[in-house]
Amino acid sequence: MSGYVRTLAERARAASLILAALDGAERAALIAAMAGQLDARSASILAANAEDVSRGEAAGLGAAMLDRLRLDPQRLAAIADALREVAAQADPLDGVTRSETRPNGLVIERKRVPLGLIAMIYESRPNVTADAAALCLKAGNAVLLRGGSEARASNAAIAAALHAALRERGLPEAAVSLIDDTAREHVLELLQLSDLIDLAIPRGGESLIRFVAEHARVPVVKHYKGVCHLYVDRAADPALALDLLVDGKASRPGVCNALETLLVHRDIADAFLPQALAALAARGVEVRGCERVRAYAPDLAVADDADYAAEYLDLIIAARVVDDLDQALVHIAQYGSDHTEVIATADPAAAEAFVRRTRSSAVMVNASSRFNDGGQLGLGAEIGISTTRLHAYGPMGVESLTIERFVVRGAGQVRHPESQHR
Amino acid sequence: MSGYVRTLAERARAASLILAALDGAERAALIAAMAGQLDARSASILAANAEDVSRGEAAGLGAAMLDRLRLDPQRLAAIADALREVAAQADPLDGVTRSETRPNGLVIERKRVPLGLIAMIYESRPNVTADAAALCLKAGNAVLLRGGSEARASNAAIAAALHAALRERGLPEAAVSLIDDTAREHVLELLQLSDLIDLAIPRGGESLIRFVAEHARVPVVKHYKGVCHLYVDRAADPALALDLLVDGKASRPGVCNALETLLVHRDIADAFLPQALAALAARGVEVRGCERVRAYAPDLAVADDADYAAEYLDLIIAARVVDDLDQALVHIAQYGSDHTEVIATADPAAAEAFVRRTRSSAVMVNASSRFNDGGQLGLGAEIGISTTRLHAYGPMGVESLTIERFVVRGAGQVRHPESQHR
């Protein structure tokens, strides 16, 4: 270990104490100032990004990766606007969450405080550098950022803008600390710093997240994959179910809240499957089906265990006819990823059984899986979607970057009467 | 790895799905039935405990350890009563935590669900076997218990009573799974089961907790030590501060919410320290002081860095005179353990600065540190006190054994208008 990351983290930790003492208006003004600096420095940020992109092209990065990496004036303006939206959100630290007066007169308040120092470990998207910093700062945290090597120049240029805003407001640059050296050993060092880092959030592909989970001595909130199911109940409106299917699979197949498996109650298969298969085919979606699905379209490939477990992130869907709700629930328990499950049904009892017996972070009754998103669920911007069943579950907004603690206000109360002198 | 613990955990995980589907009344009735079985089987539990105690005596266990291990009819009745209290508490899974209707008509509800499977790793106290099981079950979780080798027969006898109640109610015994083999390799195996265990809670000495933190691949909520401070502000009522000092240090020195360090503002030292030192001496408390404290009692030992960092858990306290509130806060930031801090002051501004600038799980204004306890803070029974700044911070009641997830109720809403066929 070089000690380079520890030194950065110690400075960021010291800065976190200063941030925690700011009030909500000061934190909002800081984030707005950061947006202003991104605008003011757009030329240098775009130049740095062009450097990353041409290096990526020379290295043979794929088109999707290059697209995630590339900034243009519109994209950069959108990043600055997203920061202004975070600045305008309600202060997550404001006020008292709960308050109770005990029989002995003690007033027990619960108040949200920042987590402290948050480490973000992410891949190619340079917007994460600004977004994650803004969300962490909004909740009074310092942040330690480690982006991907392919976005190194872009990240450094964005961080320089954020640092300018910190200086402008008389605050330590270390509040947003960038690990500007993408050697993997630095990630390993970071993950050991359990005395300094309160939470690590990996964002990226499954292999990055597994690497972090494998090596972390610091708490981690993970988002693995989204193997999201649509269950079409026998009491479903077939037209409504079709909308949910097409929206969930075809509107944006590469995202984690896209559908990956369709489960159809056998009693509605005749009324639903022929039009569903036609609609999917019309949108270029490949269906891999069980034997009962293939009865409607014998040319389809056979779905196997690997298909039911797959997060395709592509125009492919696994499809299975089930005997009843119970069989659908057993399928989801076996193959699901705790991300998002959808039921289409007009039967309230089936809906309640589905809600109660799935354990995923979001369950949708007659609504598209694509709504599992911080903005769509009313959280504002999100820093990730947790499939860890601890601290936060589902989309994580700024509130997920805080923790409730206890403030007790008394008039000299003691637990043991013998301690009383007055 | 033997696979023994994995097999147990797989069964417990399967049982967790059954528990999660019970309603609150069924969970309460189960816990009440467990209390009844503890009463009914008291003779066999006490006989098993006597076996542990005589084995412990033969092995030369210390008096404090033997006291923690020993059960008698009163202690066992108190364990059963504690279970009845948990049964009578409000259902933590009841109702909707928050609800919001979005502009597109979607109703976004947040509801608490169980964490799933919780592993408890603890030392000599056999009451933890029953307490932890009841708290986990109250929140709809299954539990995997691994107690200390010195309490092995007691834990098995208590678990047999809990299993009798599960059978009586037609529920799987695996809902409360005891690792009845205290080889340390089983703890290591347990800590790797990240696909099965949602949370591990170690309870015991610092070395146990460090071992768990070092080896865990599953999420852990830790409680390290309580280095709790009392800061006597210049605006304190000296008599009130004296009560907090004596209660905090002398009423029960061996617990984590006892005071370990006294910080006194220099302007109140003349008015406070002579009587404080006399009161501590009268209760047999050894004081280790800075030079300015020793000006009042030159015979005191000198406090060094190790004293300021110590969790004595004994009739010893470190004492220091500070120039002002800032210096007290710097001291707490350097030596504190995020557990409990107390300020004695009549100055609201000093109180607010102290609340805002300490990051501990509980901060007390004019109240004893000894109130940082689930029962005292109104949570009912507690499963531990978290000093981890994630998921739960401070005493953990049943609500800390749940997580909020999203339930979205719609009428066929989709994100992309092109998905709409109706």
Coordinates of N, CA and C in Angstrom, one line a residue, chain A residues 13 16-17 20-24 26 98 100 102 104 106 108 110-117 198-199 213-217 219-222 237 239-240 242-244 246-247 251-252 257 279 283 333 338 351-352 354-368 370-371 373 375-379 388-395 399 403-416 418-422, chain B residues 13 16-17 20-23 26 98 100 102 104 106 108 110-117 198-199 213-217 219-222 237 239-240 242-244 246-247 251-252 257 279 283 333 338 351-352 354-368 370-371 373 375-379 388-395 399 403-422:
Chain A
R13 N -11.8 13.3 5.3 CA -12.5 13.1 6.6 C -12.5 14.4 7.4
S16 N -15.0 16.6 6.1 CA -16.3 16.2 6.4 C -16.9 16.9 7.7
L17 N -16.0 17.1 8.6 CA -16.4 17.7 9.9 C -16.8 19.2 9.6
A20 N -20.2 19.1 7.8 CA -21.3 18.7 8.7 C -21.8 19.9 9.5
A21 N -21.0 20.9 9.6 CA -21.4 22.1 10.4 C -22.0 23.1 9.6
L22 N -22.1 23.0 8.3 CA -22.8 24.0 7.4 C -24.3 23.8 7.6
D23 N -25.0 24.9 7.4 CA -26.4 24.8 7.4 C -26.9 24.5 5.9
G24 N -28.2 24.2 5.8 CA -28.7 23.7 4.5 C -28.6 24.8 3.4
E26 N -26.2 27.0 3.2 CA -24.8 27.1 2.7 C -24.5 25.9 1.8
R98 N -38.3 12.5 14.4 CA -39.3 12.1 15.4 C -39.0 12.7 16.7
E100 N -40.2 12.5 21.1 CA -41.1 11.9 22.1 C -40.6 12.3 23.4
R102 N -40.4 11.3 27.3 CA -40.5 10.1 28.2 C -41.2 10.5 29.5
N104 N -40.1 10.4 32.4 CA -39.2 11.1 33.3 C -38.8 12.5 32.8
L106 N -37.5 13.4 29.9 CA -36.5 13.5 28.8 C -37.2 13.7 27.5
I108 N -36.8 13.0 23.7 CA -35.9 12.2 22.8 C -36.2 12.6 21.4
R110 N -35.1 12.5 17.3 CA -34.2 11.8 16.3 C -34.0 12.8 15.2
K111 N -32.7 13.0 14.8 CA -32.4 14.0 13.8 C -31.4 13.3 12.8
R112 N -31.5 13.7 11.6 CA -30.6 13.1 10.6 C -29.3 13.9 10.6
V113 N -28.2 13.1 10.5 CA -26.9 13.6 10.4 C -26.2 13.0 9.2
P114 N -25.2 13.7 8.7 CA -24.5 13.1 7.5 C -23.8 11.7 7.9
L115 N -23.6 10.9 6.9 CA -22.8 9.6 7.2 C -21.4 10.0 7.5
G116 N -20.8 11.0 6.8 CA -19.4 11.3 7.1 C -18.6 11.4 5.8
L117 N -17.9 10.3 5.5 CA -17.1 10.3 4.2 C -17.6 9.1 3.4
D198 N -17.1 5.9 5.8 CA -18.4 5.4 6.4 C -19.2 4.5 5.4
L199 N -19.0 4.7 4.1 CA -19.8 4.0 3.1 C -19.1 4.0 1.8
A213 N -17.1 -5.8 -3.4 CA -17.7 -6.6 -2.3 C -16.7 -7.6 -1.7
E214 N -15.9 -8.2 -2.6 CA -14.9 -9.2 -2.2 C -13.9 -8.6 -1.3
H215 N -13.4 -7.4 -1.5 CA -12.3 -6.8 -0.8 C -12.6 -5.8 0.2
A216 N -13.8 -5.4 0.4 CA -14.2 -4.3 1.3 C -14.1 -4.7 2.7
R217 N -13.4 -3.8 3.5 CA -13.5 -3.8 5.0 C -14.4 -2.6 5.4
P219 N -18.2 -0.5 5.0 CA -19.5 -0.9 4.6 C -19.8 -0.5 3.1
V220 N -20.5 -1.4 2.4 CA -20.8 -1.2 1.0 C -22.3 -1.3 0.8
V221 N -22.8 -0.4 0.0 CA -24.2 -0.6 -0.5 C -24.1 -1.0 -1.9
K222 N -24.6 -2.2 -2.2 CA -24.3 -2.7 -3.6 C -25.6 -2.6 -4.4
D237 N -55.9 -7.3 -17.2 CA -56.4 -6.8 -18.4 C -55.3 -7.0 -19.5
A239 N -54.7 -5.9 -22.4 CA -54.2 -4.7 -23.1 C -53.2 -3.9 -22.1
L240 N -53.6 -3.8 -20.9 CA -52.8 -3.2 -19.9 C -51.5 -3.9 -19.7
L242 N -50.0 -5.8 -21.8 CA -49.2 -5.6 -23.0 C -48.4 -4.3 -23.0
D243 N -49.1 -3.2 -22.5 CA -48.4 -2.0 -22.4 C -47.2 -2.1 -21.4
L244 N -47.4 -2.8 -20.3 CA -46.3 -2.9 -19.3 C -45.2 -3.8 -19.9
V246 N -44.3 -4.1 -23.1 CA -43.6 -3.4 -24.2 C -42.7 -2.3 -23.6
D247 N -43.3 -1.5 -22.6 CA -42.6 -0.5 -22.0 C -41.4 -1.0 -21.2
S251 N -38.6 -0.2 -24.3 CA -38.4 1.2 -24.3 C -37.0 1.6 -24.0
R252 N -36.2 0.8 -23.3 CA -34.8 1.0 -23.0 C -34.2 -0.2 -22.5
N257 N -33.7 -1.5 -14.7 CA -35.1 -1.7 -14.4 C -35.9 -2.1 -15.7
A279 N -46.3 -8.4 -30.6 CA -45.8 -7.0 -30.2 C -44.3 -7.1 -30.0
R283 N -41.1 -5.3 -32.3 CA -40.1 -4.4 -31.8 C -38.7 -5.1 -31.8
A333 N -38.6 -16.1 -6.6 CA -37.7 -16.3 -5.4 C -36.4 -17.0 -5.9
D338 N -33.9 -9.3 -6.5 CA -34.4 -8.3 -5.5 C -34.5 -6.9 -6.0
A351 N -53.0 -9.0 -6.1 CA -52.0 -8.0 -6.0 C -51.4 -8.0 -4.6
E352 N -52.2 -8.1 -3.5 CA -51.7 -8.1 -2.2 C -50.8 -9.3 -1.9
F354 N -49.0 -10.8 -4.1 CA -47.8 -10.6 -4.8 C -46.9 -9.6 -4.1
V355 N -47.5 -8.5 -3.6 CA -46.7 -7.5 -2.8 C -46.1 -8.2 -1.6
R356 N -46.9 -8.9 -0.9 CA -46.5 -9.5 0.4 C -45.4 -10.5 0.2
R357 N -45.5 -11.3 -0.8 CA -44.6 -12.5 -0.9 C -43.4 -12.3 -1.9
T358 N -43.2 -11.1 -2.4 CA -42.0 -10.8 -3.1 C -41.1 -9.9 -2.2
R359 N -39.8 -10.1 -2.2 CA -39.0 -9.3 -1.3 C -38.2 -8.2 -2.0
S360 N -38.5 -7.9 -3.3 CA -37.7 -7.0 -4.0 C -37.8 -5.6 -3.6
S361 N -36.9 -4.7 -4.0 CA -36.8 -3.4 -3.5 C -38.0 -2.6 -3.9
A362 N -38.6 -2.9 -5.1 CA -39.8 -2.2 -5.6 C -40.7 -3.3 -6.2
V363 N -42.0 -3.2 -5.9 CA -43.0 -4.0 -6.5 C -44.0 -3.1 -7.1
M364 N -44.4 -3.4 -8.3 CA -45.3 -2.5 -9.1 C -46.6 -3.3 -9.3
V365 N -47.7 -2.7 -9.0 CA -49.0 -3.2 -9.3 C -49.6 -2.4 -10.4
N366 N -49.7 -3.1 -11.6 CA -50.2 -2.4 -12.8 C -49.4 -1.1 -13.2
A367 N -48.1 -1.2 -13.0 CA -47.3 -0.1 -13.5 C -46.0 -0.7 -14.0
S368 N -45.3 0.1 -14.8 CA -44.1 -0.4 -15.5 C -42.9 -0.5 -14.6
R370 N -40.1 0.2 -15.3 CA -39.2 1.3 -15.6 C -39.4 2.5 -14.6
F371 N -40.4 2.4 -13.8 CA -40.6 3.5 -12.7 C -39.7 3.3 -11.5
D373 N -36.9 4.2 -10.2 CA -35.9 5.2 -10.5 C -36.2 6.3 -9.5
G375 N -35.9 9.6 -9.6 CA -36.7 10.7 -10.1 C -38.2 10.3 -10.2
Q376 N -38.4 9.1 -10.8 CA -39.8 8.7 -11.0 C -40.6 8.4 -9.7
L377 N -39.8 8.0 -8.7 CA -40.5 7.7 -7.4 C -40.5 8.9 -6.4
G378 N -40.1 10.0 -6.9 CA -40.2 11.3 -6.1 C -39.0 11.5 -5.2
L379 N -37.9 10.9 -5.4 CA -36.7 11.1 -4.5 C -35.8 12.2 -5.0
T388 N -29.0 -4.3 -1.8 CA -28.6 -4.7 -0.5 C -29.8 -4.4 0.4
R389 N -30.1 -5.3 1.3 CA -31.3 -5.2 2.1 C -30.9 -4.5 3.4
L390 N -30.1 -3.4 3.4 CA -29.6 -2.8 4.6 C -29.4 -1.3 4.3
H391 N -29.8 -0.5 5.2 CA -29.7 0.9 5.1 C -30.6 1.5 4.1
A392 N -30.5 1.1 2.9 CA -31.3 1.6 1.8 C -31.6 0.4 0.9
Y393 N -32.9 0.4 0.3 CA -33.3 -0.7 -0.5 C -34.1 0.0 -1.6
G394 N -33.6 -0.2 -2.9 CA -34.2 0.5 -4.0 C -33.4 1.8 -4.3
P395 N -34.1 2.7 -5.0 CA -33.4 4.0 -5.4 C -32.9 4.7 -4.2
E399 N -31.6 11.4 1.1 CA -31.8 10.9 2.5 C -31.1 9.6 2.8
I403 N -28.0 9.5 8.3 CA -28.4 8.5 9.3 C -29.1 9.2 10.5
E404 N -30.1 8.6 11.0 CA -30.8 9.2 12.2 C -29.9 8.9 13.5
R405 N -29.8 10.0 14.3 CA -29.2 9.7 15.6 C -30.1 10.4 16.6
F406 N -29.7 10.1 17.9 CA -30.6 10.5 19.0 C -30.0 11.8 19.7
V407 N -30.9 12.7 19.9 CA -30.5 13.9 20.7 C -31.5 13.9 21.9
V408 N -30.9 13.9 23.1 CA -31.7 13.8 24.3 C -31.6 15.1 25.1
R409 N -32.7 15.7 25.4 CA -32.7 17.0 26.1 C -33.3 16.8 27.5
G410 N -32.6 17.1 28.5 CA -33.0 16.9 29.9 C -32.9 18.1 30.8
A411 N -33.1 17.9 32.1 CA -32.9 18.9 33.1 C -32.1 18.3 34.2
G412 N -31.2 17.5 33.9 CA -30.3 16.8 34.9 C -30.8 15.4 35.3
Q413 N -31.6 14.8 34.5 CA -32.1 13.4 34.8 C -30.9 12.4 34.9
V414 N -31.0 11.5 35.9 CA -30.0 10.5 36.1 C -30.8 9.1 36.1
R415 N -30.1 8.0 35.9 CA -30.8 6.7 35.9 C -30.9 6.2 37.3
H416 N -29.9 6.5 38.2 CA -30.0 5.9 39.6 C -30.2 7.0 40.6
E418 N -29.5 7.3 43.6 CA -28.4 7.6 44.5 C -27.4 8.6 43.9
S419 N -27.5 8.8 42.5 CA -26.6 9.8 41.9 C -27.0 11.2 42.1
Q420 N -28.2 11.4 42.6 CA -28.8 12.7 42.7 C -28.3 13.4 44.0
H421 N -27.7 14.6 43.8 CA -27.2 15.4 44.9 C -28.1 16.6 45.2
R422 N -28.9 17.0 44.3 CA -29.6 18.3 44.4 C -30.9 18.1 45.2
Chain B
R13 N -32.9 -19.6 5.8 CA -33.4 -18.7 4.7 C -34.8 -19.1 4.2
S16 N -37.3 -18.1 6.5 CA -37.5 -16.6 6.6 C -38.7 -16.2 5.6
L17 N -38.8 -16.9 4.5 CA -39.9 -16.6 3.6 C -41.3 -16.9 4.2
A20 N -41.9 -14.1 6.9 CA -42.2 -12.8 6.3 C -43.7 -12.7 5.9
A21 N -44.3 -13.9 5.6 CA -45.7 -13.9 5.2 C -46.7 -13.9 6.4
L22 N -46.2 -14.1 7.6 CA -47.1 -14.0 8.8 C -47.6 -12.6 9.1
D23 N -48.7 -12.5 9.6 CA -49.1 -11.1 10.0 C -48.6 -10.8 11.5
E26 N -49.9 -13.0 14.3 CA -49.3 -14.4 14.3 C -47.8 -14.4 14.9
R98 N -44.7 5.9 4.4 CA -44.9 7.2 3.7 C -45.7 6.8 2.5
E100 N -47.2 8.8 -1.3 CA -47.2 10.0 -2.1 C -47.9 9.7 -3.4
R102 N -47.9 10.6 -7.4 CA -47.2 11.4 -8.3 C -48.1 12.0 -9.4
N104 N -48.4 11.6 -12.4 CA -49.0 10.7 -13.4 C -50.0 9.7 -12.7
L106 N -49.5 7.6 -10.2 CA -48.9 6.5 -9.5 C -48.9 6.8 -8.0
I108 N -47.1 6.0 -4.7 CA -45.8 5.4 -4.2 C -45.9 5.2 -2.7
R110 N -44.2 3.6 0.8 CA -43.0 2.9 1.4 C -43.5 2.1 2.6
K111 N -43.1 0.8 2.6 CA -43.5 -0.1 3.6 C -42.3 -0.8 4.2
R112 N -42.4 -1.1 5.4 CA -41.3 -1.9 6.0 C -41.4 -3.4 5.8
V113 N -40.3 -4.0 5.4 CA -40.3 -5.5 5.2 C -39.1 -6.0 6.1
P114 N -39.2 -7.3 6.4 CA -38.1 -7.9 7.2 C -36.7 -7.8 6.4
L115 N -35.6 -7.8 7.1 CA -34.3 -7.9 6.5 C -34.2 -9.3 5.8
G116 N -34.7 -10.3 6.4 CA -34.5 -11.7 5.9 C -34.0 -12.6 6.9
L117 N -32.7 -12.9 6.8 CA -32.0 -13.8 7.7 C -30.9 -13.0 8.5
D198 N -28.5 -11.6 5.5 CA -28.7 -10.2 5.2 C -28.0 -9.3 6.2
L199 N -27.7 -9.8 7.4 CA -27.1 -8.9 8.4 C -26.5 -9.8 9.5
A213 N -15.6 -8.2 12.0 CA -15.4 -7.2 11.0 C -14.3 -7.5 10.0
E214 N -13.3 -8.2 10.5 CA -12.1 -8.5 9.6 C -12.5 -9.6 8.6
H215 N -13.4 -10.5 8.9 CA -13.6 -11.7 8.1 C -14.9 -11.6 7.3
A216 N -15.8 -10.7 7.6 CA -17.1 -10.7 7.1 C -17.2 -10.3 5.6
R217 N -17.9 -11.2 4.8 CA -18.4 -10.8 3.5 C -19.9 -10.5 3.5
P219 N -23.0 -8.1 5.3 CA -23.1 -6.8 6.0 C -23.1 -7.0 7.6
V220 N -22.4 -6.1 8.2 CA -22.2 -6.2 9.7 C -22.6 -4.9 10.3
V221 N -23.4 -4.9 11.4 CA -23.6 -3.7 12.2 C -22.8 -3.9 13.4
K222 N -21.9 -3.0 13.7 CA -20.9 -3.2 14.7 C -21.2 -2.3 15.9
D237 N -24.7 24.3 35.5 CA -25.1 24.3 36.9 C -24.2 23.2 37.6
A239 N -24.1 21.7 40.4 CA -24.7 20.6 41.1 C -25.3 19.6 40.1
L240 N -25.9 20.1 39.0 CA -26.5 19.2 38.0 C -25.4 18.5 37.3
L242 N -22.6 17.6 38.5 CA -22.1 16.6 39.5 C -23.0 15.3 39.4
D243 N -24.3 15.5 39.4 CA -25.2 14.4 39.3 C -24.9 13.6 38.0
L244 N -24.8 14.2 36.9 CA -24.5 13.5 35.6 C -23.2 12.8 35.7
V246 N -21.6 11.6 38.5 CA -21.7 10.4 39.4 C -22.5 9.3 38.8
D247 N -23.7 9.7 38.2 CA -24.5 8.7 37.6 C -23.8 8.0 36.4
S251 N -22.6 4.7 38.7 CA -23.8 3.8 38.9 C -23.7 2.4 38.3
R252 N -22.9 2.3 37.2 CA -22.7 0.9 36.7 C -21.5 1.0 35.7
N257 N -22.4 2.5 28.1 CA -22.8 3.9 28.2 C -22.3 4.6 29.5
A279 N -16.5 13.9 45.3 CA -17.6 12.9 45.1 C -17.1 11.6 44.4
R283 N -16.8 7.6 46.0 CA -17.3 6.4 45.4 C -16.2 5.5 44.9
A333 N -13.6 14.6 19.1 CA -13.3 14.1 17.7 C -12.1 13.2 17.7
D338 N -17.9 7.6 19.0 CA -19.2 7.7 18.3 C -20.4 7.1 19.1
A351 N -25.3 24.4 23.9 CA -25.9 23.1 23.7 C -26.0 22.8 22.3
E352 N -26.5 23.8 21.5 CA -26.8 23.5 20.1 C -25.4 23.3 19.3
F354 N -22.8 22.0 20.6 CA -22.3 20.7 21.0 C -23.1 19.6 20.2
V355 N -24.4 19.8 20.1 CA -25.2 18.8 19.4 C -24.8 18.7 17.9
R356 N -24.6 19.9 17.4 CA -24.3 19.9 15.9 C -22.9 19.4 15.6
R357 N -22.0 19.6 16.5 CA -20.6 19.3 16.1 C -20.0 18.1 16.7
T358 N -20.9 17.3 17.4 CA -20.5 15.9 17.8 C -21.2 15.0 16.8
R359 N -20.6 13.9 16.5 CA -21.2 13.0 15.5 C -21.6 11.6 16.1
S360 N -21.7 11.6 17.5 CA -22.0 10.3 18.1 C -23.4 9.9 18.0
S361 N -23.7 8.6 18.3 CA -25.0 8.1 18.0 C -26.1 8.8 18.9
A362 N -25.6 9.2 20.1 CA -26.5 9.9 21.0 C -25.8 11.0 21.7
V363 N -26.4 12.2 21.7 CA -25.9 13.3 22.4 C -26.9 13.8 23.4
M364 N -26.4 13.9 24.7 CA -27.3 14.2 25.8 C -27.1 15.7 26.2
V365 N -28.1 16.5 26.3 CA -28.0 17.8 26.9 C -28.6 17.8 28.3
N366 N -27.8 17.9 29.3 CA -28.2 17.9 30.7 C -28.9 16.6 31.1
A367 N -28.4 15.5 30.6 CA -29.0 14.2 30.9 C -27.9 13.2 30.9
S368 N -28.0 12.1 31.7 CA -26.9 11.2 31.9 C -26.7 10.3 30.7
R370 N -26.1 7.4 30.7 CA -26.7 6.0 31.0 C -28.0 5.9 30.3
F371 N -28.6 7.0 29.8 CA -29.9 6.9 29.1 C -29.7 6.4 27.6
D373 N -29.8 3.8 25.7 CA -30.3 2.4 25.9 C -31.7 2.3 25.3
G375 N -34.4 0.7 25.9 CA -35.6 0.8 26.8 C -35.7 2.3 27.2
Q376 N -34.6 2.9 27.6 CA -34.7 4.3 28.2 C -35.1 5.3 27.1
L377 N -34.7 5.0 25.8 CA -35.1 5.9 24.7 C -36.4 5.6 24.1
G378 N -37.1 4.6 24.6 CA -38.5 4.4 24.1 C -38.6 3.4 23.0
L379 N -37.5 2.7 22.7 CA -37.5 1.7 21.6 C -38.0 0.3 22.0
T388 N -21.8 1.9 14.1 CA -21.6 2.0 12.7 C -22.6 3.0 12.2
R389 N -22.1 3.9 11.3 CA -22.9 5.0 10.9 C -23.7 4.6 9.6
L390 N -24.4 3.5 9.7 CA -25.1 3.0 8.5 C -26.2 2.1 9.0
H391 N -27.4 2.2 8.4 CA -28.6 1.5 8.7 C -29.2 1.9 10.0
A392 N -28.4 1.7 11.1 CA -28.9 2.1 12.4 C -27.7 2.7 13.2
Y393 N -28.0 3.6 14.0 CA -26.9 4.3 14.7 C -27.5 4.6 16.1
G394 N -26.8 4.0 17.1 CA -27.4 4.0 18.5 C -28.1 2.8 18.8
P395 N -29.0 2.8 19.8 CA -29.7 1.6 20.2 C -30.6 1.1 19.1
E399 N -37.4 -2.0 14.9 CA -37.5 -1.3 13.6 C -36.2 -1.4 12.8
I403 N -36.4 -3.0 6.8 CA -36.0 -2.1 5.8 C -37.2 -1.6 5.0
E404 N -37.2 -0.3 4.6 CA -38.3 0.2 3.8 C -38.1 -0.2 2.4
R405 N -39.2 -0.6 1.7 CA -39.1 -0.8 0.3 C -40.3 -0.1 -0.4
F406 N -40.3 -0.1 -1.7 CA -41.3 0.7 -2.4 C -42.4 -0.2 -3.0
V407 N -43.6 0.2 -2.8 CA -44.8 -0.5 -3.4 C -45.4 0.6 -4.3
V408 N -45.6 0.4 -5.6 CA -46.1 1.3 -6.5 C -47.4 0.8 -7.1
R409 N -48.5 1.6 -6.9 CA -49.8 1.1 -7.4 C -50.2 2.0 -8.5
G410 N -50.5 1.4 -9.7 CA -50.9 2.2 -10.9 C -52.1 1.7 -11.6
A411 N -52.4 2.2 -12.7 CA -53.5 1.8 -13.6 C -53.0 1.6 -15.0
G412 N -51.8 1.0 -15.1 CA -51.2 0.7 -16.4 C -50.2 1.8 -16.9
Q413 N -49.8 2.6 -16.0 CA -48.8 3.7 -16.4 C -47.5 3.1 -17.0
V414 N -47.1 3.7 -18.1 CA -45.8 3.4 -18.7 C -44.9 4.6 -18.8
R415 N -43.6 4.4 -19.0 CA -42.7 5.6 -19.0 C -42.7 6.2 -20.4
H416 N -42.8 5.4 -21.4 CA -42.7 5.9 -22.8 C -44.1 5.8 -23.5
P417 N -44.6 6.9 -24.0 CA -45.9 6.9 -24.6 C -46.0 5.9 -25.8
E418 N -44.9 5.6 -26.4 CA -45.0 4.7 -27.6 C -45.3 3.3 -27.1
S419 N -45.2 3.0 -25.8 CA -45.5 1.7 -25.3 C -47.0 1.5 -25.1
Q420 N -47.8 2.6 -25.2 CA -49.2 2.5 -24.9 C -50.0 2.0 -26.1
H421 N -50.8 0.9 -25.9 CA -51.6 0.4 -27.0 C -53.1 0.7 -26.8
R422 N -53.4 1.1 -25.6 CA -54.9 1.2 -25.3 C -55.4 2.6 -25.7

